[in-house]
Structures are given as C-alpha cells and as structure tokens.
Coordinates of C-alpha atoms and ligand atoms in Angstrom, one line a residue:
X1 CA -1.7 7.6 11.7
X2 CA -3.7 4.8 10.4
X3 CA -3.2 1.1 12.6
X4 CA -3.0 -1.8 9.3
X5 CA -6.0 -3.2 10.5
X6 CA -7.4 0.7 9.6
X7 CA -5.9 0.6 6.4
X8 CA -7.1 -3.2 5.4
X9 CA -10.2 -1.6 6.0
X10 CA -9.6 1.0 3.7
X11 CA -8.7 -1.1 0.8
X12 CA -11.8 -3.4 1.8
X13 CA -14.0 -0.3 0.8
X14 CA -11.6 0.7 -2.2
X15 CA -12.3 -2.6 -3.5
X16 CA -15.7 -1.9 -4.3
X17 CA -15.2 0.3 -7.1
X18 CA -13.1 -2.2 -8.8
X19 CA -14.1 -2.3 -12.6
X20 CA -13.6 -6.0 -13.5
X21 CA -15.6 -6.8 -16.4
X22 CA -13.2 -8.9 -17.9
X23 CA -11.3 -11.3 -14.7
X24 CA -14.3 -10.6 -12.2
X25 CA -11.1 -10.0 -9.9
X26 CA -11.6 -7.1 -7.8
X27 CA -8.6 -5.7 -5.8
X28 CA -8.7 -3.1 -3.1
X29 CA -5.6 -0.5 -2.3
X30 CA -4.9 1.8 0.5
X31 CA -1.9 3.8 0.7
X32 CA -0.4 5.6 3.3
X33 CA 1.7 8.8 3.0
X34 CA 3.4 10.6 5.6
X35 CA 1.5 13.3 6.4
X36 CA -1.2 10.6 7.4
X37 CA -3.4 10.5 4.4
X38 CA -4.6 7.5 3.1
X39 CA -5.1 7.4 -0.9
X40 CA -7.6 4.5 -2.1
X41 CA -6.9 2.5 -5.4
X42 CA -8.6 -0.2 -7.3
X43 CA -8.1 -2.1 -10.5
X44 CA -9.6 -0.4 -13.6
X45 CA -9.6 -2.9 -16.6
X46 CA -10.5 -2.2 -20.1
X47 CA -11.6 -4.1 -23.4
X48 CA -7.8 -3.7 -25.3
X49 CA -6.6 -5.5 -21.8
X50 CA -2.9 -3.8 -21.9
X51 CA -4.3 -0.2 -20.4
X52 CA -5.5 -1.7 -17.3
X53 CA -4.5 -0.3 -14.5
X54 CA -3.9 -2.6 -11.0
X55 CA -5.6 -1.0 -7.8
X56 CA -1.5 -0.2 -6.2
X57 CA -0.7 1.9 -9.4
X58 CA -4.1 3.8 -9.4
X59 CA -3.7 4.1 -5.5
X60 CA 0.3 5.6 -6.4
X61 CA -0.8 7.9 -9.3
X62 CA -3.2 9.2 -7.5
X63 CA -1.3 10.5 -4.8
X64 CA 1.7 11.1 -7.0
X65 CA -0.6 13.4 -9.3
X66 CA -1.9 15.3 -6.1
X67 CA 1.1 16.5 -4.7
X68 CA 2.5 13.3 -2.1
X69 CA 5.6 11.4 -2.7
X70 CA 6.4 10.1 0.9
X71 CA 4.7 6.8 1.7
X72 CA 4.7 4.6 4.9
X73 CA 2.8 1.8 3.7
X74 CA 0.8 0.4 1.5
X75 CA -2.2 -2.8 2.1
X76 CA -3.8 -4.7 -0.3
X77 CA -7.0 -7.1 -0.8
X78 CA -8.0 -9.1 -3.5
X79 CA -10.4 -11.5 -5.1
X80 CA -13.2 -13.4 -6.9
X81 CA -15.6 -9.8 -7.6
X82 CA -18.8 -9.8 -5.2
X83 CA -17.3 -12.3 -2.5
X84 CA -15.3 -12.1 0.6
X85 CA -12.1 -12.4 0.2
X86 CA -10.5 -15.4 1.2
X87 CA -6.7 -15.7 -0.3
X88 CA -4.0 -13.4 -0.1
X89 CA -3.2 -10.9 -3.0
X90 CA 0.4 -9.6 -3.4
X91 CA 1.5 -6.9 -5.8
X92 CA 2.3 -8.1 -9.1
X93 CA 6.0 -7.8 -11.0
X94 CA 4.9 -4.2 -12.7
X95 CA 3.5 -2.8 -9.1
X96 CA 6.4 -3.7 -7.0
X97 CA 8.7 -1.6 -9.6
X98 CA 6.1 1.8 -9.4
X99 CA 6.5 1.1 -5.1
X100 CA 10.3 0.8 -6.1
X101 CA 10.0 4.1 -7.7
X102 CA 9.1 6.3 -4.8
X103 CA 9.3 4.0 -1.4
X104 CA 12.8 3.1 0.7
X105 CA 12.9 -0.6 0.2
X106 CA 13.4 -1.3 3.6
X107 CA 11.4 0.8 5.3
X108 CA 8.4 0.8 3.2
X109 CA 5.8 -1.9 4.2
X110 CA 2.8 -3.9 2.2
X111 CA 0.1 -5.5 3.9
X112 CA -1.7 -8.2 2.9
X113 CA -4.9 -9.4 4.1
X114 CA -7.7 -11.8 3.9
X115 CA -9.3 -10.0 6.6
X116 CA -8.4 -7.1 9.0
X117 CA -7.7 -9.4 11.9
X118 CA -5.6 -11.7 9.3
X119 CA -2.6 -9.6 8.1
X120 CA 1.0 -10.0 7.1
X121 CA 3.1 -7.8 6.3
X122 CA 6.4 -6.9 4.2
X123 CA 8.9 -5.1 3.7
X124 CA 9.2 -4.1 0.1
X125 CA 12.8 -5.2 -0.4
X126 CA 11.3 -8.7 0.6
X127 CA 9.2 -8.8 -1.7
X128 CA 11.7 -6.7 -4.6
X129 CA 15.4 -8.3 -3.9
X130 CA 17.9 -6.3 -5.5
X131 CA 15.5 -4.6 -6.9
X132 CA 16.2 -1.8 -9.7
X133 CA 16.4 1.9 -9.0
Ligands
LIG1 N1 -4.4 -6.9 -10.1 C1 -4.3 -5.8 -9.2 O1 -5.0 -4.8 -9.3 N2 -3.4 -5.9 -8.3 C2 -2.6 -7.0 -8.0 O2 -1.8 -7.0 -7.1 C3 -2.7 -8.2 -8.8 C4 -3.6 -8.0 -10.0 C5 -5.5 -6.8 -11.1 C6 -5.1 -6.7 -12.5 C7 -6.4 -7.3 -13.2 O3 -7.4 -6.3 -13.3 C8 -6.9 -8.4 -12.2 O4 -6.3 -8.1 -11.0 C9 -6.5 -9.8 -12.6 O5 -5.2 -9.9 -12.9

C-alpha cells in the first residue's frame, strides 16, 4: 500500500498531463483504492468552460468506470502550469460531493501537498461537514 508521500508523488506526475489552456492551472490527483491501486487524474478544461473536468473527478471516474469503488485516500497538487508548486490545492465544492458519493466520511483521507515532504492531511468529513448523502 502506497505511504502519502508515494502518492503525492503520484499526483506530481499526474499533473503533467494537465490540459490548462485556459487558467494555466494544472492540478495533479492520485487516488487510492483498496486493493492498492493507485488511479491518476488531472484537470481537463475546454473552450465552452462548464465540461471541464477537475483532476479528483477524472481520477474518481476513472476508477469508478473500471470496476473500483473502495477508496482509502485520495492526494492532491496544484498550481501555476509549468512551475513547482508552492501553495496548497484543496478540492473544490463539486469534488468533495463526487468523494461524498463513494468514500466513508470519516475514514476516507485527502492529502494535500506542496511537496512530498510537506503534507496535510484530512479527513473528508473535515473538509464536507454534514455533508449530503
Ligand atoms: N481544479 C481542479 O482540477 N481541482 C481542484 O481541486 C481545484 C480546481 C481545476 C479546475 C480548473 O481547470 C482549474 O483548476 C482552475 O480552477
């Protein structure tokens, strides 16, 4: 099973194929399932804006559409396209609903990080109160 810092990793490299043309933000996703696996996501934008897609929903569709529905954890990276990052980059309103959707709110955790030796991490009902399921 993948340590964080493994899976920041991860979402470091799925953050290169990040299409951005349009907010040159690139984010990186790597989500964990069960069985071990490790499903990479990044943000896919588009010219009509409303169809795109944030790098935790490709990550969760992905693995969804291929069969895996139990997740451990989830980390995340994100920022300025084509340099390091250097803020945090937490799931947005729309993303934490989709983790809603098919994590246990207190079990399931998200990690952020602006590098693999600089994490934190959260449990998704911290970061979802009351959260609708
Ligand atoms: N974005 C993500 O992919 N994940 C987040 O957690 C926050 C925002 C994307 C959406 C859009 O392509 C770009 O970042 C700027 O909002």
């Amino acid at each position: 099973m993948a340590s964080d810092a493994q899976l920041v990793q991860e979402a470091l490299r799925a953050r290169d194929h990040a299409y951005v043309p349009y907010s040159r933000f690139s984010v990186g996703a790597a989500l964990l399932d069960a069985q071990g696996a490790i499903w990479h996501g990044c943000n896919i934008e588009n010219a009509a804006y409303t169809p795109t897609n944030c790098a935790e929903r490709t990550a969760f569709f992905k693995a969804v559409s291929e069969g895996s529905t139990d997740f451990v954890a989830i980390a995340v990276v994100g920022g300025a396209e084509g340099r390091p990052i250097s803020d945090w980059c937490a799931p947005c309103g729309v993303c934490r609903q989709v983790l809603r959707e098919f994590c246990d709110p207190g079990s399931f955790r998200v990690v952020l990080a602006r590098s693999p030796q600089d994490m934190r991490g959260y449990l998704l009902k911290e970061l979802l109160p009351m959260g609708f399921g």
